[in-house]
Amino acid sequence: MVQVCLNGERDATDGARIPLTPDALATAAAEAVAAGATDIHVHPKTPCGRDSLSPRVVTPVLEAIRARVTVPVGVTTGAWTEPDASARVARVRSWTTLPDHASVNWHEPGAEELAAALLERGVGVEAGIWSGTDGADRFARSPLAGQVLRVLAEVTDPDPDTAPDTARALLASLARHGRPVLLHGQDGGAWPVLGLAARLGLATRIGLEDTLFLPDGGQAASNAQLVAEAVSQYGCAQRSS
């Protein structure tokens, strides 16, 4: 599986290539799926570019994307979208249109309650376990660990030389859970970690949330260009394994 992460916390200061509006996100999603993406992760944004869990923001994004593609669509629930943990749960319970899945960062306050609220509503949970946090230890103690859709092993190490080793250490801390794993990196570590995921036969992701650059260092023009490159590398790695 290759998930495309369309925008992340980026905004207009990162350039016009970052999709922000429902229409732009839908177009970017359709292009990425045509390039080979099989799943979508998106940060719905207010008109001023702020990540939001409000149903008035989430619903138009989901409807616009689903009008263009048929693959699963997931959203973020990161703490920055709503700093108050109980308010974040209330937002999820107020959604009028449900995503297929939502990421929950297990090191953040209120992660357990948030994941439970999502599961109660029939929304798949991607358990975000970040390197450099206590997320793996918290997840190991969670009674919900066996119910999540998959684990997002999120390598926050941006150094291309050390990110693969950071990824291996993170994977080792998750080995006992037995849930499907999607491994990805960010910034300078995005492509090295994607290559490791390919060699290990794991699901992965790429997109303008994780990196603005192609493997050769050139600027990526779009999510679709990043996905096309990832699919090429991912397929080659699978055939050679």
PDB file of C-alpha atoms in Angstrom:
ATOM      1  CA  MET A   1       0.000   0.000   0.000  1.00  0.00           C
ATOM      2  CA  VAL A   2       1.207   3.489  -0.836  1.00  0.00           C
ATOM      3  CA  GLN A   3      -0.652   6.206   1.040  1.00  0.00           C
ATOM      4  CA  VAL A   4      -0.442   9.799  -0.161  1.00  0.00           C
ATOM      5  CA  CYS A   5      -0.235  12.503   2.522  1.00  0.00           C
ATOM      6  CA  LEU A   6      -1.551  15.491   0.637  1.00  0.00           C
ATOM      7  CA  ASN A   7      -0.734  18.544   2.744  1.00  0.00           C
ATOM      8  CA  GLY A   8       0.001  18.015   6.432  1.00  0.00           C
ATOM      9  CA  GLU A   9       0.574  21.122   8.522  1.00  0.00           C
ATOM     10  CA  ARG A  10       1.955  23.004   5.534  1.00  0.00           C
ATOM     11  CA  ASP A  11       0.288  26.177   4.342  1.00  0.00           C
ATOM     12  CA  ALA A  12       0.437  28.759   1.585  1.00  0.00           C
ATOM     13  CA  THR A  13       3.932  29.826   2.626  1.00  0.00           C
ATOM     14  CA  ASP A  14       5.135  26.472   1.237  1.00  0.00           C
ATOM     15  CA  GLY A  15       3.929  27.401  -2.246  1.00  0.00           C
ATOM     16  CA  ALA A  16       0.938  27.013  -4.515  1.00  0.00           C
ATOM     17  CA  ARG A  17       1.618  23.287  -4.961  1.00  0.00           C
ATOM     18  CA  ILE A  18       0.263  22.617  -1.431  1.00  0.00           C
ATOM     19  CA  PRO A  19      -3.463  21.772  -1.745  1.00  0.00           C
ATOM     20  CA  LEU A  20      -5.497  23.584   0.894  1.00  0.00           C
ATOM     21  CA  THR A  21      -9.107  23.950  -0.280  1.00  0.00           C
ATOM     22  CA  PRO A  22     -11.560  21.069  -0.761  1.00  0.00           C
ATOM     23  CA  ASP A  23     -11.381  21.412  -4.556  1.00  0.00           C
ATOM     24  CA  ALA A  24      -7.582  21.548  -4.593  1.00  0.00           C
ATOM     25  CA  LEU A  25      -7.371  18.554  -2.264  1.00  0.00           C
ATOM     26  CA  ALA A  26      -9.794  16.586  -4.443  1.00  0.00           C
ATOM     27  CA  THR A  27      -7.764  17.329  -7.562  1.00  0.00           C
ATOM     28  CA  ALA A  28      -4.508  16.409  -5.817  1.00  0.00           C
ATOM     29  CA  ALA A  29      -6.073  13.203  -4.520  1.00  0.00           C
ATOM     30  CA  ALA A  30      -7.323  12.185  -7.964  1.00  0.00           C
ATOM     31  CA  GLU A  31      -3.927  12.850  -9.536  1.00  0.00           C
ATOM     32  CA  ALA A  32      -2.134  10.916  -6.795  1.00  0.00           C
ATOM     33  CA  VAL A  33      -4.445   7.929  -7.140  1.00  0.00           C
ATOM     34  CA  ALA A  34      -3.891   7.960 -10.905  1.00  0.00           C
ATOM     35  CA  ALA A  35      -0.153   7.869 -10.140  1.00  0.00           C
ATOM     36  CA  GLY A  36      -0.588   4.812  -7.915  1.00  0.00           C
ATOM     37  CA  ALA A  37      -1.698   5.883  -4.445  1.00  0.00           C
ATOM     38  CA  THR A  38      -4.126   3.464  -2.808  1.00  0.00           C
ATOM     39  CA  ASP A  39      -5.006   5.434   0.326  1.00  0.00           C
ATOM     40  CA  ILE A  40      -5.252   9.114   1.282  1.00  0.00           C
ATOM     41  CA  HIS A  41      -4.292  11.055   4.392  1.00  0.00           C
ATOM     42  CA  VAL A  42      -5.387  14.672   4.557  1.00  0.00           C
ATOM     43  CA  HIS A  43      -5.444  17.639   6.934  1.00  0.00           C
ATOM     44  CA  PRO A  44      -8.754  19.504   6.446  1.00  0.00           C
ATOM     45  CA  LYS A  45      -8.157  23.250   6.795  1.00  0.00           C
ATOM     46  CA  THR A  46     -10.123  26.359   7.550  1.00  0.00           C
ATOM     47  CA  PRO A  47     -10.180  29.153   4.909  1.00  0.00           C
ATOM     48  CA  CYS A  48      -7.261  30.766   6.762  1.00  0.00           C
ATOM     49  CA  GLY A  49      -5.232  27.566   6.451  1.00  0.00           C
ATOM     50  CA  ARG A  50      -5.494  26.169   9.973  1.00  0.00           C
ATOM     51  CA  ASP A  51      -5.933  22.428  10.546  1.00  0.00           C
ATOM     52  CA  SER A  52      -9.387  21.753  11.956  1.00  0.00           C
ATOM     53  CA  LEU A  53     -11.633  18.944  13.188  1.00  0.00           C
ATOM     54  CA  SER A  54     -14.813  20.979  12.810  1.00  0.00           C
ATOM     55  CA  PRO A  55     -17.501  19.119  10.848  1.00  0.00           C
ATOM     56  CA  ARG A  56     -17.958  22.290   8.788  1.00  0.00           C
ATOM     57  CA  VAL A  57     -14.363  21.846   7.622  1.00  0.00           C
ATOM     58  CA  VAL A  58     -14.039  18.059   7.530  1.00  0.00           C
ATOM     59  CA  THR A  59     -17.262  17.319   5.627  1.00  0.00           C
ATOM     60  CA  PRO A  60     -16.571  19.443   2.499  1.00  0.00           C
ATOM     61  CA  VAL A  61     -13.084  17.966   2.207  1.00  0.00           C
ATOM     62  CA  LEU A  62     -14.286  14.373   2.468  1.00  0.00           C
ATOM     63  CA  GLU A  63     -17.162  14.961   0.055  1.00  0.00           C
ATOM     64  CA  ALA A  64     -14.941  16.656  -2.512  1.00  0.00           C
ATOM     65  CA  ILE A  65     -12.309  13.927  -2.413  1.00  0.00           C
ATOM     66  CA  ARG A  66     -14.837  11.084  -2.505  1.00  0.00           C
ATOM     67  CA  ALA A  67     -16.461  12.639  -5.547  1.00  0.00           C
ATOM     68  CA  ARG A  68     -13.178  12.069  -7.393  1.00  0.00           C
ATOM     69  CA  VAL A  69     -11.719   8.830  -5.958  1.00  0.00           C
ATOM     70  CA  THR A  70     -12.892   5.576  -4.418  1.00  0.00           C
ATOM     71  CA  VAL A  71      -9.882   4.726  -2.241  1.00  0.00           C
ATOM     72  CA  PRO A  72     -10.064   5.099   1.569  1.00  0.00           C
ATOM     73  CA  VAL A  73      -9.664   8.622   2.927  1.00  0.00           C
ATOM     74  CA  GLY A  74      -8.297   9.413   6.375  1.00  0.00           C
ATOM     75  CA  VAL A  75      -7.777  12.604   8.371  1.00  0.00           C
ATOM     76  CA  THR A  76      -5.483  13.810  11.107  1.00  0.00           C
ATOM     77  CA  THR A  77      -6.603  14.287  14.704  1.00  0.00           C
ATOM     78  CA  GLY A  78      -3.297  15.773  15.875  1.00  0.00           C
ATOM     79  CA  ALA A  79      -3.371  17.762  19.110  1.00  0.00           C
ATOM     80  CA  TRP A  80      -2.601  20.978  17.219  1.00  0.00           C
ATOM     81  CA  THR A  81      -6.062  20.801  15.615  1.00  0.00           C
ATOM     82  CA  GLU A  82      -7.671  21.267  19.032  1.00  0.00           C
ATOM     83  CA  PRO A  83      -5.341  21.622  22.036  1.00  0.00           C
ATOM     84  CA  ASP A  84      -7.979  20.590  24.594  1.00  0.00           C
ATOM     85  CA  ALA A  85      -8.164  16.782  24.608  1.00  0.00           C
ATOM     86  CA  SER A  86     -11.825  16.591  25.668  1.00  0.00           C
ATOM     87  CA  ALA A  87     -12.792  19.135  23.017  1.00  0.00           C
ATOM     88  CA  ARG A  88     -10.987  17.010  20.424  1.00  0.00           C
ATOM     89  CA  VAL A  89     -13.125  14.016  21.381  1.00  0.00           C
ATOM     90  CA  ALA A  90     -16.251  16.183  21.201  1.00  0.00           C
ATOM     91  CA  ARG A  91     -15.284  17.305  17.709  1.00  0.00           C
ATOM     92  CA  VAL A  92     -14.980  13.695  16.542  1.00  0.00           C
ATOM     93  CA  ARG A  93     -18.370  12.887  18.021  1.00  0.00           C
ATOM     94  CA  SER A  94     -19.869  15.867  16.168  1.00  0.00           C
ATOM     95  CA  TRP A  95     -18.723  14.761  12.704  1.00  0.00           C
ATOM     96  CA  THR A  96     -21.608  14.478  10.266  1.00  0.00           C
ATOM     97  CA  THR A  97     -19.517  12.799   7.562  1.00  0.00           C
ATOM     98  CA  LEU A  98     -17.074  10.125   8.668  1.00  0.00           C
ATOM     99  CA  PRO A  99     -13.630   9.428   7.219  1.00  0.00           C
ATOM    100  CA  ASP A 100     -12.619   5.841   6.606  1.00  0.00           C
ATOM    101  CA  HIS A 101      -9.830   6.206   9.143  1.00  0.00           C
ATOM    102  CA  ALA A 102      -8.116   8.805  11.296  1.00  0.00           C
ATOM    103  CA  SER A 103      -4.626   9.006  12.717  1.00  0.00           C
ATOM    104  CA  VAL A 104      -4.214   9.272  16.492  1.00  0.00           C
ATOM    105  CA  ASN A 105      -0.796  10.203  17.854  1.00  0.00           C
ATOM    106  CA  TRP A 106      -0.384   7.921  20.836  1.00  0.00           C
ATOM    107  CA  HIS A 107       2.087  10.175  22.667  1.00  0.00           C
ATOM    108  CA  GLU A 108      -0.397  13.028  22.802  1.00  0.00           C
ATOM    109  CA  PRO A 109      -2.689  13.649  25.795  1.00  0.00           C
ATOM    110  CA  GLY A 110      -6.105  12.053  25.430  1.00  0.00           C
ATOM    111  CA  ALA A 111      -5.063   9.619  22.684  1.00  0.00           C
ATOM    112  CA  GLU A 112      -6.808   6.662  24.326  1.00  0.00           C
ATOM    113  CA  GLU A 113     -10.130   8.478  24.688  1.00  0.00           C
ATOM    114  CA  LEU A 114      -9.907   9.873  21.180  1.00  0.00           C
ATOM    115  CA  ALA A 115      -9.212   6.455  19.655  1.00  0.00           C
ATOM    116  CA  ALA A 116     -12.109   4.969  21.607  1.00  0.00           C
ATOM    117  CA  ALA A 117     -14.472   7.660  20.294  1.00  0.00           C
ATOM    118  CA  LEU A 118     -13.365   6.974  16.720  1.00  0.00           C
ATOM    119  CA  LEU A 119     -13.806   3.227  17.106  1.00  0.00           C
ATOM    120  CA  GLU A 120     -17.262   3.743  18.618  1.00  0.00           C
ATOM    121  CA  ARG A 121     -18.231   5.633  15.456  1.00  0.00           C
ATOM    122  CA  GLY A 122     -16.854   2.929  13.173  1.00  0.00           C
ATOM    123  CA  VAL A 123     -13.838   4.955  12.048  1.00  0.00           C
ATOM    124  CA  GLY A 124     -10.606   2.997  11.622  1.00  0.00           C
ATOM    125  CA  VAL A 125      -7.735   4.157  13.822  1.00  0.00           C
ATOM    126  CA  GLU A 126      -4.196   4.598  12.565  1.00  0.00           C
ATOM    127  CA  ALA A 127      -2.074   4.566  15.721  1.00  0.00           C
ATOM    128  CA  GLY A 128       0.634   7.144  15.145  1.00  0.00           C
ATOM    129  CA  ILE A 129       3.771   6.030  16.968  1.00  0.00           C
ATOM    130  CA  TRP A 130       6.478   8.662  16.585  1.00  0.00           C
ATOM    131  CA  SER A 131      10.146   7.963  17.079  1.00  0.00           C
ATOM    132  CA  GLY A 132      11.642   9.927  19.933  1.00  0.00           C
ATOM    133  CA  THR A 133       8.445   9.759  22.037  1.00  0.00           C
ATOM    134  CA  ASP A 134       6.929   7.384  24.571  1.00  0.00           C
ATOM    135  CA  GLY A 135       4.199   6.478  22.102  1.00  0.00           C
ATOM    136  CA  ALA A 136       5.366   2.882  21.675  1.00  0.00           C
ATOM    137  CA  ASP A 137       5.349   2.258  25.431  1.00  0.00           C
ATOM    138  CA  ARG A 138       1.909   3.819  25.811  1.00  0.00           C
ATOM    139  CA  PHE A 139       0.589   1.775  22.903  1.00  0.00           C
ATOM    140  CA  ALA A 140       1.991  -1.414  24.431  1.00  0.00           C
ATOM    141  CA  ARG A 141      -0.165  -0.808  27.521  1.00  0.00           C
ATOM    142  CA  SER A 142      -3.276   0.172  25.596  1.00  0.00           C
ATOM    143  CA  PRO A 143      -6.327  -2.111  25.666  1.00  0.00           C
ATOM    144  CA  LEU A 144      -7.147  -0.723  22.217  1.00  0.00           C
ATOM    145  CA  ALA A 145      -3.895  -1.879  20.603  1.00  0.00           C
ATOM    146  CA  GLY A 146      -5.508  -4.952  19.078  1.00  0.00           C
ATOM    147  CA  GLN A 147      -8.384  -2.929  17.609  1.00  0.00           C
ATOM    148  CA  VAL A 148      -6.519  -0.376  15.509  1.00  0.00           C
ATOM    149  CA  LEU A 149      -6.556  -0.547  11.739  1.00  0.00           C
ATOM    150  CA  ARG A 150      -2.770  -0.234  11.568  1.00  0.00           C
ATOM    151  CA  VAL A 151       0.227   1.367  13.195  1.00  0.00           C
ATOM    152  CA  LEU A 152       1.800   4.424  11.603  1.00  0.00           C
ATOM    153  CA  ALA A 153       5.475   4.056  12.430  1.00  0.00           C
ATOM    154  CA  GLU A 154       6.451   7.706  12.023  1.00  0.00           C
ATOM    155  CA  VAL A 155      10.188   8.370  11.843  1.00  0.00           C
ATOM    156  CA  THR A 156      10.782  11.971  12.867  1.00  0.00           C
ATOM    157  CA  ASP A 157      14.546  11.796  12.339  1.00  0.00           C
ATOM    158  CA  PRO A 158      15.199  14.109   9.339  1.00  0.00           C
ATOM    159  CA  ASP A 159      18.795  12.988   8.798  1.00  0.00           C
ATOM    160  CA  PRO A 160      19.015  10.752   5.691  1.00  0.00           C
ATOM    161  CA  ASP A 161      22.045   8.953   7.145  1.00  0.00           C
ATOM    162  CA  THR A 162      20.505   8.022  10.493  1.00  0.00           C
ATOM    163  CA  ALA A 163      16.771   7.831   9.703  1.00  0.00           C
ATOM    164  CA  PRO A 164      16.860   4.158   8.568  1.00  0.00           C
ATOM    165  CA  ASP A 165      18.476   3.087  11.856  1.00  0.00           C
ATOM    166  CA  THR A 166      15.926   5.161  13.759  1.00  0.00           C
ATOM    167  CA  ALA A 167      13.228   3.389  11.769  1.00  0.00           C
ATOM    168  CA  ARG A 168      14.616  -0.053  12.613  1.00  0.00           C
ATOM    169  CA  ALA A 169      14.665   0.792  16.308  1.00  0.00           C
ATOM    170  CA  LEU A 170      11.078   2.042  16.120  1.00  0.00           C
ATOM    171  CA  LEU A 171       9.951  -1.104  14.318  1.00  0.00           C
ATOM    172  CA  ALA A 172      11.651  -3.265  16.948  1.00  0.00           C
ATOM    173  CA  SER A 173       9.637  -1.517  19.657  1.00  0.00           C
ATOM    174  CA  LEU A 174       6.427  -2.333  17.766  1.00  0.00           C
ATOM    175  CA  ALA A 175       7.140  -5.931  16.793  1.00  0.00           C
ATOM    176  CA  ARG A 176       5.107  -7.490  19.599  1.00  0.00           C
ATOM    177  CA  HIS A 177       1.796  -5.884  18.668  1.00  0.00           C
ATOM    178  CA  GLY A 178       1.057  -7.837  15.515  1.00  0.00           C
ATOM    179  CA  ARG A 179      -0.864  -5.044  13.795  1.00  0.00           C
ATOM    180  CA  PRO A 180      -0.165  -4.019  10.170  1.00  0.00           C
ATOM    181  CA  VAL A 181       2.510  -1.332   9.985  1.00  0.00           C
ATOM    182  CA  LEU A 182       2.832   1.642   7.662  1.00  0.00           C
ATOM    183  CA  LEU A 183       6.386   2.980   7.874  1.00  0.00           C
ATOM    184  CA  HIS A 184       7.309   6.469   6.724  1.00  0.00           C
ATOM    185  CA  GLY A 185       9.806   9.236   7.312  1.00  0.00           C
ATOM    186  CA  GLN A 186       9.875  12.973   6.893  1.00  0.00           C
ATOM    187  CA  ASP A 187      12.021  15.688   5.380  1.00  0.00           C
ATOM    188  CA  GLY A 188      15.528  14.344   4.679  1.00  0.00           C
ATOM    189  CA  GLY A 189      14.577  10.945   6.058  1.00  0.00           C
ATOM    190  CA  ALA A 190      11.489  10.483   3.870  1.00  0.00           C
ATOM    191  CA  TRP A 191      13.087   8.711   0.915  1.00  0.00           C
ATOM    192  CA  PRO A 192      15.589   6.558   2.869  1.00  0.00           C
ATOM    193  CA  VAL A 193      12.789   5.338   5.146  1.00  0.00           C
ATOM    194  CA  LEU A 194      10.514   4.702   2.171  1.00  0.00           C
ATOM    195  CA  GLY A 195      13.279   2.566   0.669  1.00  0.00           C
ATOM    196  CA  LEU A 196      13.541   0.598   3.913  1.00  0.00           C
ATOM    197  CA  ALA A 197       9.773   0.071   3.983  1.00  0.00           C
ATOM    198  CA  ALA A 198       9.960  -1.259   0.439  1.00  0.00           C
ATOM    199  CA  ARG A 199      12.750  -3.693   1.287  1.00  0.00           C
ATOM    200  CA  LEU A 200      10.817  -4.938   4.317  1.00  0.00           C
ATOM    201  CA  GLY A 201       7.574  -5.295   2.372  1.00  0.00           C
ATOM    202  CA  LEU A 202       5.744  -2.776   4.558  1.00  0.00           C
ATOM    203  CA  ALA A 203       3.090  -0.275   3.584  1.00  0.00           C
ATOM    204  CA  THR A 204       4.468   3.229   3.212  1.00  0.00           C
ATOM    205  CA  ARG A 205       3.445   6.760   2.377  1.00  0.00           C
ATOM    206  CA  ILE A 206       4.732   9.838   0.596  1.00  0.00           C
ATOM    207  CA  GLY A 207       3.409  13.261  -0.246  1.00  0.00           C
ATOM    208  CA  LEU A 208       3.936  16.951   0.299  1.00  0.00           C
ATOM    209  CA  GLU A 209       3.304  16.549   4.027  1.00  0.00           C
ATOM    210  CA  ASP A 210       6.421  14.420   4.371  1.00  0.00           C
ATOM    211  CA  THR A 211       8.743  16.017   1.831  1.00  0.00           C
ATOM    212  CA  LEU A 212       8.853  18.758  -0.780  1.00  0.00           C
ATOM    213  CA  PHE A 213      11.687  17.090  -2.667  1.00  0.00           C
ATOM    214  CA  LEU A 214      12.332  14.207  -5.043  1.00  0.00           C
ATOM    215  CA  PRO A 215      15.060  11.643  -4.311  1.00  0.00           C
ATOM    216  CA  ASP A 216      17.513  13.541  -6.527  1.00  0.00           C
ATOM    217  CA  GLY A 217      17.021  16.705  -4.468  1.00  0.00           C
ATOM    218  CA  GLY A 218      14.876  18.498  -7.023  1.00  0.00           C
ATOM    219  CA  GLN A 219      11.672  20.145  -5.895  1.00  0.00           C
ATOM    220  CA  ALA A 220       8.541  18.067  -6.334  1.00  0.00           C
ATOM    221  CA  ALA A 221       5.866  19.753  -8.410  1.00  0.00           C
ATOM    222  CA  SER A 222       2.985  17.800  -6.897  1.00  0.00           C
ATOM    223  CA  ASN A 223       1.837  14.933  -4.738  1.00  0.00           C
ATOM    224  CA  ALA A 224       1.337  12.892  -7.889  1.00  0.00           C
ATOM    225  CA  GLN A 225       4.985  13.288  -8.859  1.00  0.00           C
ATOM    226  CA  LEU A 226       6.089  12.088  -5.425  1.00  0.00           C
ATOM    227  CA  VAL A 227       3.715   9.122  -5.575  1.00  0.00           C
ATOM    228  CA  ALA A 228       4.872   8.136  -9.060  1.00  0.00           C
ATOM    229  CA  GLU A 229       8.465   8.101  -7.840  1.00  0.00           C
ATOM    230  CA  ALA A 230       7.537   6.145  -4.715  1.00  0.00           C
ATOM    231  CA  VAL A 231       5.551   3.555  -6.656  1.00  0.00           C
ATOM    232  CA  SER A 232       8.483   3.076  -9.004  1.00  0.00           C
ATOM    233  CA  GLN A 233      10.901   2.549  -6.134  1.00  0.00           C
ATOM    234  CA  TYR A 234       8.432   0.466  -4.133  1.00  0.00           C
ATOM    235  CA  GLY A 235       7.682  -1.837  -7.078  1.00  0.00           C
ATOM    236  CA  CYS A 236      11.350  -2.307  -7.904  1.00  0.00           C
ATOM    237  CA  ALA A 237      12.126  -3.171  -4.305  1.00  0.00           C
ATOM    238  CA  GLN A 238       9.307  -5.676  -4.129  1.00  0.00           C
ATOM    239  CA  ARG A 239      10.395  -7.413  -7.323  1.00  0.00           C
ATOM    240  CA  SER A 240      13.965  -7.708  -6.116  1.00  0.00           C
ATOM    241  CA  SER A 241      13.100  -9.013  -2.650  1.00  0.00           C
TER     242      SER A 241
END
